[in-house]
Amino acid sequence: MASAVPAPLPEKLVDRHGRAITYLRISVTDRCDLRCRYCMAEQMTFMPRQALLDLQEIALIAERFIARGVRKIRLTGGEPLVRRDVMELVARLGHSLGQGLDELTLTTNGTRLAEHAGALFDAGVRRLNVSMDSRDPERFRHITRHGDVAQVLGGIDAAAAAGLAIKINMVALKGLNEQEIAPMLAWCVEQGHDLTLIETMPLGLVDEDRADRFLPLTEVMDDLRTRFDLQFEDRSTGGPARYWRVAGTNIRLGLISPLTGNFCASCNRVRLSTDGKLHMCLGHDDSVDLKAAFRNGGLAEVDARISQALDLKPAAHDFRIERGAAPAVARHMSVTGG
Ligand code: SAM
Ligand code: SF4
């Protein structure tokens, strides 16, 4: 890939609520090799390939964000590792580590991790989030509609062997995996992985009513506290998670509970969607079109649009899970990047 076109250094990113934006999440594809029930419908219509930012455009735009103070980038999707040549993008962004960028990371479903773990480490990636809602083969297959958990477990082992720290993401699903949450934490302690539990969020239509599967993490914590000695960590990461340490270990339990605990006041992140829209909040529809800006006016226009976007960042999301209610936003998590 060609290198970035130099441009004058624009001002840092601070939104109208005074929050500094230091974290960019990029959905590199809305496609995926799984169909998790809370995330996607079984029959999904994906974006036409010509609607996508190409990898060179993603790199150039990401580098503008780094020039303006973004210190952490997460590649996500859809499944980031199903995009052809994505490792070229990872390698390119890796060159910004230590040059403004402190961390480059991915969220992945792990199915292709065994293949890519070594190259991820070589590019400078040191931590990964791997989503795994169940370790039971049948239940995993049911939740993902056709996934093979052995592939994911193999990917996790390969990543750990390559030197990558792992955080397991697990969406808490009533009647599906709730009985597996405590065993999952015990397994993570044994394996040396962190665990983050996530409440299901109302993003995009799926084939089921999310209200039927919504499991408040407040309930989950009541149960976990009877089984583990959990010590609350009073630290703000600018992210949605709150953390507990499992006493006597280095393992951290994170909770992402947008429904039962709002975290927006310290939000430090924005999201670049697969088709080049900059979303200032996962829970709102407002966005600016950086793909059009880039194709019409180059990086100067991208900078101008990013500055405008700062005024769009809302104070908070407005998620609710109610039976029969429409999703808070129509787009799926896979488009904006979870
Ligand atoms: N495919 C990759 C994966 O599954 O890790 C990356 C993209 S996925 C959209 C990112 C994270 O969002 C995953 O941990 C997934 O479980 C979570 N997720 C997807 N849809 C969600 C929803 N409606 N509510 C809460 N979490 C969701
Ligand atoms: Fe794919 Fe991740 Fe969504 Fe599951 S959660 S369908 S793995 S994008």
Tab-separated table of N, CA and C in Angstrom, residues 172-258:
chain	number	residue	atom	x	y	z
A	172	ALA	N	-24.573	-12.679	27.595
A	172	ALA	CA	-25.396	-13.445	28.542
A	172	ALA	C	-26.796	-13.594	27.968
A	173	LEU	N	-27.226	-14.839	27.775
A	173	LEU	CA	-28.487	-15.100	27.079
A	173	LEU	C	-29.390	-15.959	27.951
A	174	LYS	N	-30.510	-15.380	28.328
A	174	LYS	CA	-31.454	-16.076	29.209
A	174	LYS	C	-31.901	-17.394	28.581
A	175	GLY	N	-31.821	-18.448	29.344
A	175	GLY	CA	-32.307	-19.747	28.861
A	175	GLY	C	-31.379	-20.398	27.848
A	176	LEU	N	-30.282	-19.746	27.491
A	176	LEU	CA	-29.370	-20.355	26.521
A	176	LEU	C	-28.019	-20.691	27.144
A	177	ASN	N	-27.364	-19.673	27.703
A	177	ASN	CA	-26.031	-19.973	28.258
A	177	ASN	C	-25.886	-19.515	29.701
A	178	GLU	N	-27.009	-19.179	30.358
A	178	GLU	CA	-26.862	-18.598	31.700
A	178	GLU	C	-26.207	-19.567	32.683
A	179	GLN	N	-26.478	-20.864	32.511
A	179	GLN	CA	-25.880	-21.837	33.442
A	179	GLN	C	-24.391	-22.054	33.167
A	180	GLU	N	-23.901	-21.502	32.060
A	180	GLU	CA	-22.493	-21.686	31.697
A	180	GLU	C	-21.610	-20.518	32.117
A	181	ILE	N	-22.214	-19.486	32.690
A	181	ILE	CA	-21.421	-18.282	32.972
A	181	ILE	C	-20.412	-18.553	34.086
A	182	ALA	N	-20.854	-19.133	35.186
A	182	ALA	CA	-19.911	-19.422	36.286
A	182	ALA	C	-18.830	-20.413	35.823
A	183	PRO	N	-19.193	-21.516	35.123
A	183	PRO	CA	-18.131	-22.403	34.618
A	183	PRO	C	-17.187	-21.691	33.641
A	184	MET	N	-17.717	-20.768	32.853
A	184	MET	CA	-16.839	-20.048	31.913
A	184	MET	C	-15.819	-19.217	32.691
A	185	LEU	N	-16.265	-18.578	33.773
A	185	LEU	CA	-15.320	-17.780	34.568
A	185	LEU	C	-14.277	-18.707	35.205
A	186	ALA	N	-14.725	-19.851	35.705
A	186	ALA	CA	-13.771	-20.804	36.313
A	186	ALA	C	-12.759	-21.261	35.259
A	187	TRP	N	-13.229	-21.535	34.041
A	187	TRP	CA	-12.331	-21.961	32.951
A	187	TRP	C	-11.337	-20.841	32.609
A	188	CYS	N	-11.830	-19.611	32.557
A	188	CYS	CA	-10.944	-18.473	32.242
A	188	CYS	C	-9.857	-18.337	33.310
A	189	VAL	N	-10.233	-18.513	34.567
A	189	VAL	CA	-9.244	-18.428	35.646
A	189	VAL	C	-8.172	-19.503	35.426
A	190	GLU	N	-8.638	-20.706	35.096
A	190	GLU	CA	-7.710	-21.821	34.869
A	190	GLU	C	-6.780	-21.559	33.670
A	191	GLN	N	-7.337	-20.969	32.619
A	191	GLN	CA	-6.569	-20.764	31.379
A	191	GLN	C	-5.764	-19.464	31.370
A	192	GLY	N	-6.089	-18.557	32.305
A	192	GLY	CA	-5.390	-17.267	32.319
A	192	GLY	C	-5.984	-16.240	31.369
A	193	HIS	N	-7.276	-16.343	31.070
A	193	HIS	CA	-7.931	-15.352	30.205
A	193	HIS	C	-8.846	-14.458	31.040
A	194	ASP	N	-8.994	-13.197	30.607
A	194	ASP	CA	-10.027	-12.351	31.198
A	194	ASP	C	-11.377	-12.731	30.585
A	195	LEU	N	-12.443	-12.311	31.244
A	195	LEU	CA	-13.795	-12.592	30.732
A	195	LEU	C	-14.629	-11.314	30.800
A	196	THR	N	-15.301	-11.002	29.698
A	196	THR	CA	-16.249	-9.887	29.723
A	196	THR	C	-17.637	-10.411	29.380
A	197	LEU	N	-18.572	-10.107	30.241
A	197	LEU	CA	-19.973	-10.483	29.998
A	197	LEU	C	-20.693	-9.276	29.404
A	198	ILE	N	-21.586	-9.545	28.460
A	198	ILE	CA	-22.239	-8.459	27.714
A	198	ILE	C	-23.753	-8.665	27.743
A	199	GLU	N	-24.489	-7.594	28.011
A	199	GLU	CA	-25.954	-7.666	27.874
A	199	GLU	C	-26.320	-7.535	26.400
A	200	THR	N	-27.296	-8.293	25.967
A	200	THR	CA	-27.727	-8.211	24.573
A	200	THR	C	-28.324	-6.823	24.292
A	201	MET	N	-27.932	-6.226	23.176
A	201	MET	CA	-28.352	-4.848	22.857
A	201	MET	C	-29.284	-4.834	21.641
A	202	PRO	N	-30.208	-3.887	21.621
A	202	PRO	CA	-31.229	-3.857	20.559
A	202	PRO	C	-30.724	-3.213	19.269
A	203	LEU	N	-29.875	-3.919	18.528
A	203	LEU	CA	-29.291	-3.367	17.303
A	203	LEU	C	-29.626	-4.258	16.114
A	204	GLY	N	-30.461	-3.768	15.230
A	204	GLY	CA	-30.784	-4.525	14.015
A	204	GLY	C	-31.788	-5.627	14.288
A	205	LEU	N	-32.587	-5.931	13.261
A	205	LEU	CA	-33.596	-6.988	13.412
A	205	LEU	C	-32.924	-8.358	13.355
A	206	VAL	N	-33.328	-9.248	14.251
A	206	VAL	CA	-32.901	-10.643	14.194
A	206	VAL	C	-34.177	-11.479	14.129
A	207	ASP	N	-34.051	-12.799	14.073
A	207	ASP	CA	-35.267	-13.597	13.878
A	207	ASP	C	-36.055	-13.807	15.168
A	208	GLU	N	-35.443	-13.450	16.326
A	208	GLU	CA	-36.108	-13.691	17.602
A	208	GLU	C	-36.388	-12.358	18.279
A	209	ASP	N	-37.246	-12.364	19.325
A	209	ASP	CA	-37.449	-11.157	20.111
A	209	ASP	C	-36.375	-11.133	21.186
A	210	ARG	N	-35.516	-10.098	21.154
A	210	ARG	CA	-34.397	-10.082	22.104
A	210	ARG	C	-34.869	-10.063	23.559
A	211	ALA	N	-36.090	-9.568	23.769
A	211	ALA	CA	-36.595	-9.502	25.141
A	211	ALA	C	-36.639	-10.895	25.765
A	212	ASP	N	-36.862	-11.932	24.942
A	212	ASP	CA	-36.946	-13.299	25.462
A	212	ASP	C	-35.602	-13.794	25.974
A	213	ARG	N	-34.529	-13.221	25.464
A	213	ARG	CA	-33.180	-13.701	25.809
A	213	ARG	C	-32.423	-12.730	26.704
A	214	PHE	N	-33.065	-11.613	27.026
A	214	PHE	CA	-32.339	-10.596	27.791
A	214	PHE	C	-32.118	-11.056	29.230
A	215	LEU	N	-30.853	-11.068	29.622
A	215	LEU	CA	-30.502	-11.499	30.977
A	215	LEU	C	-29.755	-10.333	31.648
A	216	PRO	N	-30.382	-9.686	32.637
A	216	PRO	CA	-29.710	-8.544	33.263
A	216	PRO	C	-28.451	-9.004	34.003
A	217	LEU	N	-27.354	-8.309	33.795
A	217	LEU	CA	-26.107	-8.726	34.436
A	217	LEU	C	-26.126	-8.490	35.939
A	218	THR	N	-27.042	-7.650	36.392
A	218	THR	CA	-27.195	-7.494	37.841
A	218	THR	C	-27.547	-8.850	38.467
A	219	GLU	N	-28.443	-9.602	37.799
A	219	GLU	CA	-28.820	-10.951	38.287
A	219	GLU	C	-27.628	-11.895	38.237
A	220	VAL	N	-26.889	-11.823	37.131
A	220	VAL	CA	-25.737	-12.714	36.951
A	220	VAL	C	-24.729	-12.477	38.067
A	221	MET	N	-24.494	-11.191	38.373
A	221	MET	CA	-23.504	-10.873	39.403
A	221	MET	C	-23.939	-11.391	40.769
A	222	ASP	N	-25.240	-11.327	41.051
A	222	ASP	CA	-25.726	-11.838	42.348
A	222	ASP	C	-25.310	-13.302	42.490
A	223	ASP	N	-25.421	-14.055	41.398
A	223	ASP	CA	-25.050	-15.465	41.432
A	223	ASP	C	-23.529	-15.637	41.513
A	224	LEU	N	-22.789	-14.877	40.692
A	224	LEU	CA	-21.330	-15.058	40.665
A	224	LEU	C	-20.699	-14.729	42.013
A	225	ARG	N	-21.290	-13.754	42.708
A	225	ARG	CA	-20.708	-13.360	44.006
A	225	ARG	C	-20.812	-14.473	45.043
A	226	THR	N	-21.766	-15.383	44.858
A	226	THR	CA	-21.875	-16.491	45.799
A	226	THR	C	-20.819	-17.565	45.513
A	227	ARG	N	-20.220	-17.521	44.321
A	227	ARG	CA	-19.267	-18.570	43.927
A	227	ARG	C	-17.817	-18.113	43.879
A	228	PHE	N	-17.605	-16.793	43.645
A	228	PHE	CA	-16.239	-16.266	43.497
A	228	PHE	C	-16.083	-15.076	44.434
A	229	ASP	N	-14.837	-14.866	44.865
A	229	ASP	CA	-14.523	-13.666	45.629
A	229	ASP	C	-14.140	-12.589	44.609
A	230	LEU	N	-15.057	-11.659	44.363
A	230	LEU	CA	-14.852	-10.660	43.307
A	230	LEU	C	-14.597	-9.290	43.920
A	231	GLN	N	-13.488	-8.678	43.514
A	231	GLN	CA	-13.118	-7.385	44.099
A	231	GLN	C	-13.273	-6.297	43.052
A	232	PHE	N	-14.150	-5.343	43.345
A	232	PHE	CA	-14.425	-4.272	42.383
A	232	PHE	C	-13.178	-3.433	42.157
A	233	GLU	N	-12.899	-3.130	40.889
A	233	GLU	CA	-11.752	-2.271	40.575
A	233	GLU	C	-12.273	-0.903	40.185
A	234	ASP	N	-11.885	0.088	40.946
A	234	ASP	CA	-12.403	1.431	40.716
A	234	ASP	C	-11.508	2.149	39.716
A	235	ARG	N	-11.709	1.846	38.419
A	235	ARG	CA	-10.871	2.523	37.429
A	235	ARG	C	-11.714	2.758	36.188
A	236	SER	N	-11.545	3.920	35.596
A	236	SER	CA	-12.307	4.211	34.398
A	236	SER	C	-11.394	4.044	33.191
A	237	THR	N	-11.869	3.267	32.203
A	237	THR	CA	-11.083	3.066	30.983
A	237	THR	C	-11.666	3.898	29.850
A	238	GLY	N	-12.698	4.692	30.154
A	238	GLY	CA	-13.366	5.425	29.082
A	238	GLY	C	-14.266	4.508	28.270
A	239	GLY	N	-14.377	3.260	28.695
A	239	GLY	CA	-15.189	2.292	27.963
A	239	GLY	C	-16.422	1.909	28.760
A	240	PRO	N	-17.218	1.020	28.191
A	240	PRO	CA	-18.477	0.656	28.803
A	240	PRO	C	-18.348	-0.350	29.942
A	241	ALA	N	-17.194	-1.001	30.054
A	241	ALA	CA	-17.110	-2.102	31.022
A	241	ALA	C	-16.774	-1.601	32.426
A	242	ARG	N	-17.329	-2.300	33.408
A	242	ARG	CA	-16.862	-2.146	34.796
A	242	ARG	C	-16.169	-3.456	35.142
A	243	TYR	N	-15.145	-3.372	36.010
A	243	TYR	CA	-14.279	-4.539	36.204
A	243	TYR	C	-14.225	-5.008	37.646
A	244	TRP	N	-14.106	-6.308	37.800
A	244	TRP	CA	-13.852	-6.947	39.083
A	244	TRP	C	-12.644	-7.869	38.908
A	245	ARG	N	-11.830	-7.968	39.940
A	245	ARG	CA	-10.712	-8.910	39.913
A	245	ARG	C	-11.158	-10.166	40.655
A	246	VAL	N	-10.844	-11.343	40.122
A	246	VAL	CA	-11.108	-12.581	40.858
A	246	VAL	C	-9.998	-12.691	41.905
A	247	ALA	N	-10.374	-12.638	43.173
A	247	ALA	CA	-9.374	-12.542	44.248
A	247	ALA	C	-8.329	-13.641	44.128
A	248	GLY	N	-7.081	-13.276	44.363
A	248	GLY	CA	-5.996	-14.239	44.347
A	248	GLY	C	-5.517	-14.599	42.946
A	249	THR	N	-6.066	-13.939	41.904
A	249	THR	CA	-5.647	-14.217	40.518
A	249	THR	C	-5.404	-12.890	39.798
A	250	ASN	N	-4.887	-13.013	38.570
A	250	ASN	CA	-4.746	-11.811	37.730
A	250	ASN	C	-5.931	-11.651	36.795
A	251	ILE	N	-6.950	-12.462	37.008
A	251	ILE	CA	-8.053	-12.495	36.039
A	251	ILE	C	-9.086	-11.434	36.365
A	252	ARG	N	-9.468	-10.738	35.292
A	252	ARG	CA	-10.423	-9.652	35.449
A	252	ARG	C	-11.755	-10.045	34.815
A	253	LEU	N	-12.806	-9.794	35.544
A	253	LEU	CA	-14.162	-9.990	35.018
A	253	LEU	C	-14.707	-8.614	34.656
A	254	GLY	N	-15.122	-8.441	33.404
A	254	GLY	CA	-15.708	-7.171	32.970
A	254	GLY	C	-17.187	-7.340	32.720
A	255	LEU	N	-17.938	-6.290	32.952
A	255	LEU	CA	-19.377	-6.318	32.674
A	255	LEU	C	-19.720	-5.164	31.747
A	256	ILE	N	-20.336	-5.495	30.616
A	256	ILE	CA	-20.832	-4.435	29.730
A	256	ILE	C	-22.350	-4.499	29.811
A	257	SER	N	-22.903	-3.541	30.529
A	257	SER	CA	-24.338	-3.606	30.823
A	257	SER	C	-25.012	-2.296	30.439
A	258	PRO	N	-25.145	-2.052	29.140
A	258	PRO	CA	-25.735	-0.792	28.695
A	258	PRO	C	-27.187	-0.645	29.115
